[in-house]
Tab-separated table of N, CA and C in Angstrom:
chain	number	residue	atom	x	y	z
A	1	UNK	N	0.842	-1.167	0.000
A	1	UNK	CA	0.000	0.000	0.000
A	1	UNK	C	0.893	1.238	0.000
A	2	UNK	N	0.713	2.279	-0.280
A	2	UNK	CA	1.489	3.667	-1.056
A	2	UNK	C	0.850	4.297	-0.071
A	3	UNK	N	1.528	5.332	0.022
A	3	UNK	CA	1.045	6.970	0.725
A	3	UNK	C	-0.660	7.568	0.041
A	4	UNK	N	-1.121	7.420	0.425
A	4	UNK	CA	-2.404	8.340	0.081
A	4	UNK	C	-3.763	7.021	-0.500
A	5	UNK	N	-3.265	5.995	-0.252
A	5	UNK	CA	-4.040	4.875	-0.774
A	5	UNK	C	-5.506	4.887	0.332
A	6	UNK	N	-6.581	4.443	-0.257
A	6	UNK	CA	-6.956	3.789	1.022
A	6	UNK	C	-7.250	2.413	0.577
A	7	UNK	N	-7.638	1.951	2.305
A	7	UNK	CA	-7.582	0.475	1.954
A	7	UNK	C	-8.994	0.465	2.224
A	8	UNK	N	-9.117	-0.676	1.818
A	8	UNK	CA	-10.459	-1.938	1.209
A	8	UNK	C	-10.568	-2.902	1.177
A	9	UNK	N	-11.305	-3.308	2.402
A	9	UNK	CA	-11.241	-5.436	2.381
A	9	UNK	C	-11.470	-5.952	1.202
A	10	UNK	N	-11.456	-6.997	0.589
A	10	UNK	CA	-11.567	-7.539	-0.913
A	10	UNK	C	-12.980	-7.854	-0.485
A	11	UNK	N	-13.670	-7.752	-1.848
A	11	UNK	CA	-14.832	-8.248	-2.100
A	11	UNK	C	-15.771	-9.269	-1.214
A	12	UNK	N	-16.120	-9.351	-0.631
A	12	UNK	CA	-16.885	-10.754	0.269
A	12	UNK	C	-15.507	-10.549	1.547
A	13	UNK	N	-14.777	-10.445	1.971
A	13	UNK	CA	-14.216	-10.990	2.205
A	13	UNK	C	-14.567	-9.927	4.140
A	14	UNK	N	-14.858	-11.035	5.337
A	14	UNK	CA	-15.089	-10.747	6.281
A	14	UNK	C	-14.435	-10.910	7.456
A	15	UNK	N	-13.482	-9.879	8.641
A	15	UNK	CA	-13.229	-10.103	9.492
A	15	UNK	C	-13.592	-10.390	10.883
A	16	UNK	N	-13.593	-11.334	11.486
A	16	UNK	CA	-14.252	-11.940	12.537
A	16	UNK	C	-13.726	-11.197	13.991
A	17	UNK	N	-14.671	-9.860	13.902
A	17	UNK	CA	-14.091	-8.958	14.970
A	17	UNK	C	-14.133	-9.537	16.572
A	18	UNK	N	-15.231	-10.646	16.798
A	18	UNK	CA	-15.423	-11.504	18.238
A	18	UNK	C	-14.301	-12.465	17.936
A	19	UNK	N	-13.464	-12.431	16.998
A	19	UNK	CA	-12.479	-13.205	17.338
A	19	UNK	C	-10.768	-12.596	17.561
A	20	UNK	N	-10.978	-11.159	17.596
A	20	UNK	CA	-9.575	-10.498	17.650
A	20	UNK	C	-9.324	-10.008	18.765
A	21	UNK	N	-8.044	-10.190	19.092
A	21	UNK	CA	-6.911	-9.330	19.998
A	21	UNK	C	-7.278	-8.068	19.614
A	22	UNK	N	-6.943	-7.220	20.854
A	22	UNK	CA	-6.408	-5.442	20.109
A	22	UNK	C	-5.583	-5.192	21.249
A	23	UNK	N	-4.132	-5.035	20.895
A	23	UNK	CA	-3.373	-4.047	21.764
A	23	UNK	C	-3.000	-3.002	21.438
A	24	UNK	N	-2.901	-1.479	22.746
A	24	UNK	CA	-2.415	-0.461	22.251
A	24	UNK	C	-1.549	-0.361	22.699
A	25	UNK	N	-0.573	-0.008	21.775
A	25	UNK	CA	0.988	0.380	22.199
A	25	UNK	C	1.538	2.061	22.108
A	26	UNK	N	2.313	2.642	22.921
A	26	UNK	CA	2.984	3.164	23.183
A	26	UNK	C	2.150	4.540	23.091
A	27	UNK	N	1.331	4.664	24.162
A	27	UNK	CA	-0.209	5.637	23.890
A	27	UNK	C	0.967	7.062	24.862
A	28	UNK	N	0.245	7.815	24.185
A	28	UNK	CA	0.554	9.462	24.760
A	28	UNK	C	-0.955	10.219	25.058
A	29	UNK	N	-0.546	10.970	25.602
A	29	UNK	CA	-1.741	12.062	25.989
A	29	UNK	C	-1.036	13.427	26.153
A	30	UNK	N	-0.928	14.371	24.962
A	30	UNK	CA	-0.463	15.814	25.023
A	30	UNK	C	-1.198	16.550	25.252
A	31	UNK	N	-1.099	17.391	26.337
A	31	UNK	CA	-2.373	18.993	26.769
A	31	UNK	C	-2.167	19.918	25.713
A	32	UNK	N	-2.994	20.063	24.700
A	32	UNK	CA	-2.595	21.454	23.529
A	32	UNK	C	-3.230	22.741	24.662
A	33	UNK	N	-4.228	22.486	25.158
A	33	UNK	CA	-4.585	23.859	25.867
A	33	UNK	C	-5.427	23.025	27.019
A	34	UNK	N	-5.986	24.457	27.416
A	34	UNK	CA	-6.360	23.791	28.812
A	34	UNK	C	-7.709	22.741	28.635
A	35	UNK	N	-8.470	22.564	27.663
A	35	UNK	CA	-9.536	21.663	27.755
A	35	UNK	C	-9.312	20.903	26.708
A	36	UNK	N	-8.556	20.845	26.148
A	36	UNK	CA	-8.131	20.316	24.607
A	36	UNK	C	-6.764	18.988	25.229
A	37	UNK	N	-6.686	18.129	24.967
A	37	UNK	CA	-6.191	17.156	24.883
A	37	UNK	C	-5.567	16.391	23.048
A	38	UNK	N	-4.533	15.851	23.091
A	38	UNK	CA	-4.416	15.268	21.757
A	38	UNK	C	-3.916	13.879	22.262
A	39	UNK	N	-4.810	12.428	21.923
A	39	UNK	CA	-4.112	11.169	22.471
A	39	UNK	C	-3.740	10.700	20.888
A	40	UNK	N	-2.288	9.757	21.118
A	40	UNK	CA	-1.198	9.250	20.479
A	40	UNK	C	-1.246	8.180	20.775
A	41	UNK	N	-0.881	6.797	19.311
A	41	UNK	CA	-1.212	5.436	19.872
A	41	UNK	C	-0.923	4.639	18.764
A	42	UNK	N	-0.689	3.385	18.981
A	42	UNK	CA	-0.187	2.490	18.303
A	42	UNK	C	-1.275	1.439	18.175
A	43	UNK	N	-2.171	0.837	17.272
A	43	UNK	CA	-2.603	-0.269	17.252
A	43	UNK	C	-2.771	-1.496	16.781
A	44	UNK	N	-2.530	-2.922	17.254
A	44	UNK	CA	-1.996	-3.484	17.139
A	44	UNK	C	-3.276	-4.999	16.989
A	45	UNK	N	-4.062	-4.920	15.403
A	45	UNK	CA	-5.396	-5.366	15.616
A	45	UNK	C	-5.225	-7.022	15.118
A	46	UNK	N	-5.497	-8.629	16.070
A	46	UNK	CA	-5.095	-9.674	15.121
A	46	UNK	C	-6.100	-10.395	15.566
A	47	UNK	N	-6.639	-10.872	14.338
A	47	UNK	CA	-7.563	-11.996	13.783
A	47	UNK	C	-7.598	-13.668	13.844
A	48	UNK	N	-7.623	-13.980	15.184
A	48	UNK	CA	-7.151	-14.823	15.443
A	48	UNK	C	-7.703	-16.172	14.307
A	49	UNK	N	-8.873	-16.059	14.246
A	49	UNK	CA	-9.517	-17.214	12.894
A	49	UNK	C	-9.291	-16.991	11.612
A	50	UNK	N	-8.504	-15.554	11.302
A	50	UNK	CA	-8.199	-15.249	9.718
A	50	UNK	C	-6.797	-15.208	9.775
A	51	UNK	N	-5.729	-15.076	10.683
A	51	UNK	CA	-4.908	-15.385	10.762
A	51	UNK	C	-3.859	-13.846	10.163
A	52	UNK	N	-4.625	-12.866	10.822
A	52	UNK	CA	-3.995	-11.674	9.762
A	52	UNK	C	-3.842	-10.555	10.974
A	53	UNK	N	-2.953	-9.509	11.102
A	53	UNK	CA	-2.115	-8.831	11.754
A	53	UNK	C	-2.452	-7.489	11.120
A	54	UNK	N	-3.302	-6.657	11.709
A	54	UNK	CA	-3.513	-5.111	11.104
A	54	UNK	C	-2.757	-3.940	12.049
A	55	UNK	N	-1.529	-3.464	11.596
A	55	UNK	CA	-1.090	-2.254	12.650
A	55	UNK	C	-1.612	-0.969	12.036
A	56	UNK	N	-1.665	0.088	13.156
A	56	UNK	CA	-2.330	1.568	12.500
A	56	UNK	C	-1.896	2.345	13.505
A	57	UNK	N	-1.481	3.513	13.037
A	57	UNK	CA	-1.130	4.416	14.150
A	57	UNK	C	-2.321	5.970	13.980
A	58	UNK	N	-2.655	5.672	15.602
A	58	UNK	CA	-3.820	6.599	15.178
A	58	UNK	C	-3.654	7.930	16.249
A	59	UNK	N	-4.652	8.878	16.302
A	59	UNK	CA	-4.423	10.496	17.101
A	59	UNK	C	-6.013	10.166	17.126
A	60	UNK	N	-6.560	11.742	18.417
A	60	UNK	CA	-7.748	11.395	18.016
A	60	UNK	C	-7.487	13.212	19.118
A	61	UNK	N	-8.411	13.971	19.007
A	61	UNK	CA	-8.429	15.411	19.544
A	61	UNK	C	-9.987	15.158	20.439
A	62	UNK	N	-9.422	15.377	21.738
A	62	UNK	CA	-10.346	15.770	22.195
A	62	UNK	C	-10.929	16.606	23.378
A	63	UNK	N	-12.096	17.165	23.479
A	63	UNK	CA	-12.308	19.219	24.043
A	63	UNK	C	-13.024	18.346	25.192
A	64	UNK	N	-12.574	19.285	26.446
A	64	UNK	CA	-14.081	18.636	27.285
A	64	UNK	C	-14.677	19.829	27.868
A	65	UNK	N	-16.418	19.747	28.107
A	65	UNK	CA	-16.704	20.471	28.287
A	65	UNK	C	-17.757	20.766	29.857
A	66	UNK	N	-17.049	21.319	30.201
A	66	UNK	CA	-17.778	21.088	31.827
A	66	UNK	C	-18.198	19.706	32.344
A	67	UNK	N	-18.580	18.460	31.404
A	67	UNK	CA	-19.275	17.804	31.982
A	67	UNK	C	-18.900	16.151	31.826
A	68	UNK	N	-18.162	16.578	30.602
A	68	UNK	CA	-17.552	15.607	29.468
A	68	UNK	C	-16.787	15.523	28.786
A	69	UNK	N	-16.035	14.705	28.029
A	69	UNK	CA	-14.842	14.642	26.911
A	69	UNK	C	-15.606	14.468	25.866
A	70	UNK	N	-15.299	14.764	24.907
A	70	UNK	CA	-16.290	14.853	23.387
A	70	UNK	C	-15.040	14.811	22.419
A	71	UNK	N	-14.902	14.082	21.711
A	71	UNK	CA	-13.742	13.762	20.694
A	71	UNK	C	-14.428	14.480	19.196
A	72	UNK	N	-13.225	15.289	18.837
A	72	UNK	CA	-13.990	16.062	17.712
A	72	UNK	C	-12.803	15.800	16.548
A	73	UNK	N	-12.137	14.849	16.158
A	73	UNK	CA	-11.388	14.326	15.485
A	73	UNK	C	-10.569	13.285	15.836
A	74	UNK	N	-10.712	12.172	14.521
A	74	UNK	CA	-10.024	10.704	15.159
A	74	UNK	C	-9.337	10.378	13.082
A	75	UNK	N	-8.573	9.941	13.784
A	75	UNK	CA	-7.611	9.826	12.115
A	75	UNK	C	-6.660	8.142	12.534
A	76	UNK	N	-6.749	7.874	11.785
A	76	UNK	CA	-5.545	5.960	11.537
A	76	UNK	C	-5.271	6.301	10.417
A	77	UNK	N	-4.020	5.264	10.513
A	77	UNK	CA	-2.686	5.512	9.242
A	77	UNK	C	-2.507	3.729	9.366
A	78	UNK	N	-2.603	3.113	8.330
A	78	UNK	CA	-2.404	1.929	8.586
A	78	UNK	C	-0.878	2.047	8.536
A	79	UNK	N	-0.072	1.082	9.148
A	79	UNK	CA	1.232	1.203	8.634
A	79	UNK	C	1.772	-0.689	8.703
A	80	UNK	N	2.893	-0.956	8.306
A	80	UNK	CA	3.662	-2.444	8.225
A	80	UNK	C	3.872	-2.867	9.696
């Protein structure tokens, strides 16, 4: 897969999400301002009945507001 691709399961083809692992690796949490948060993360998604290994490194922004955290952007990058 290339820079700017996206991906696309093949045709028919279905992952058996009650059957996967997910670990996150090497997670951050940066304060951009005082209610604003940016979390950093590694994920590490495997299919134990399809036999297949998905890593992605993802961010996700999020504001809280008196009462709550509310995520107002979430982005993944698949990577090798």
């Amino acid at each position: 897969m290339d820079f700017g691709e996206i991906y696309k399961y093949s045709e028919g083809h279905t992952f058996h999400e009650a059957d996967a692992n997910f670990k996150i690796i090497e997670f951050d949490l940066l304060k951009i301002s005082e209610n604003c948060v940016l979390a950093k993360y590694k994920l590490k998604k495997e299919f134990i009945k399809d036999n297949i290994t998905i890593k992605s490194i993802r961010s996700s922004i999020w504001t809280y507001n008196d009462k709550y955290w509310k995520i107002i952007f979430h982005q993944g990058t698949l990577i090798k």
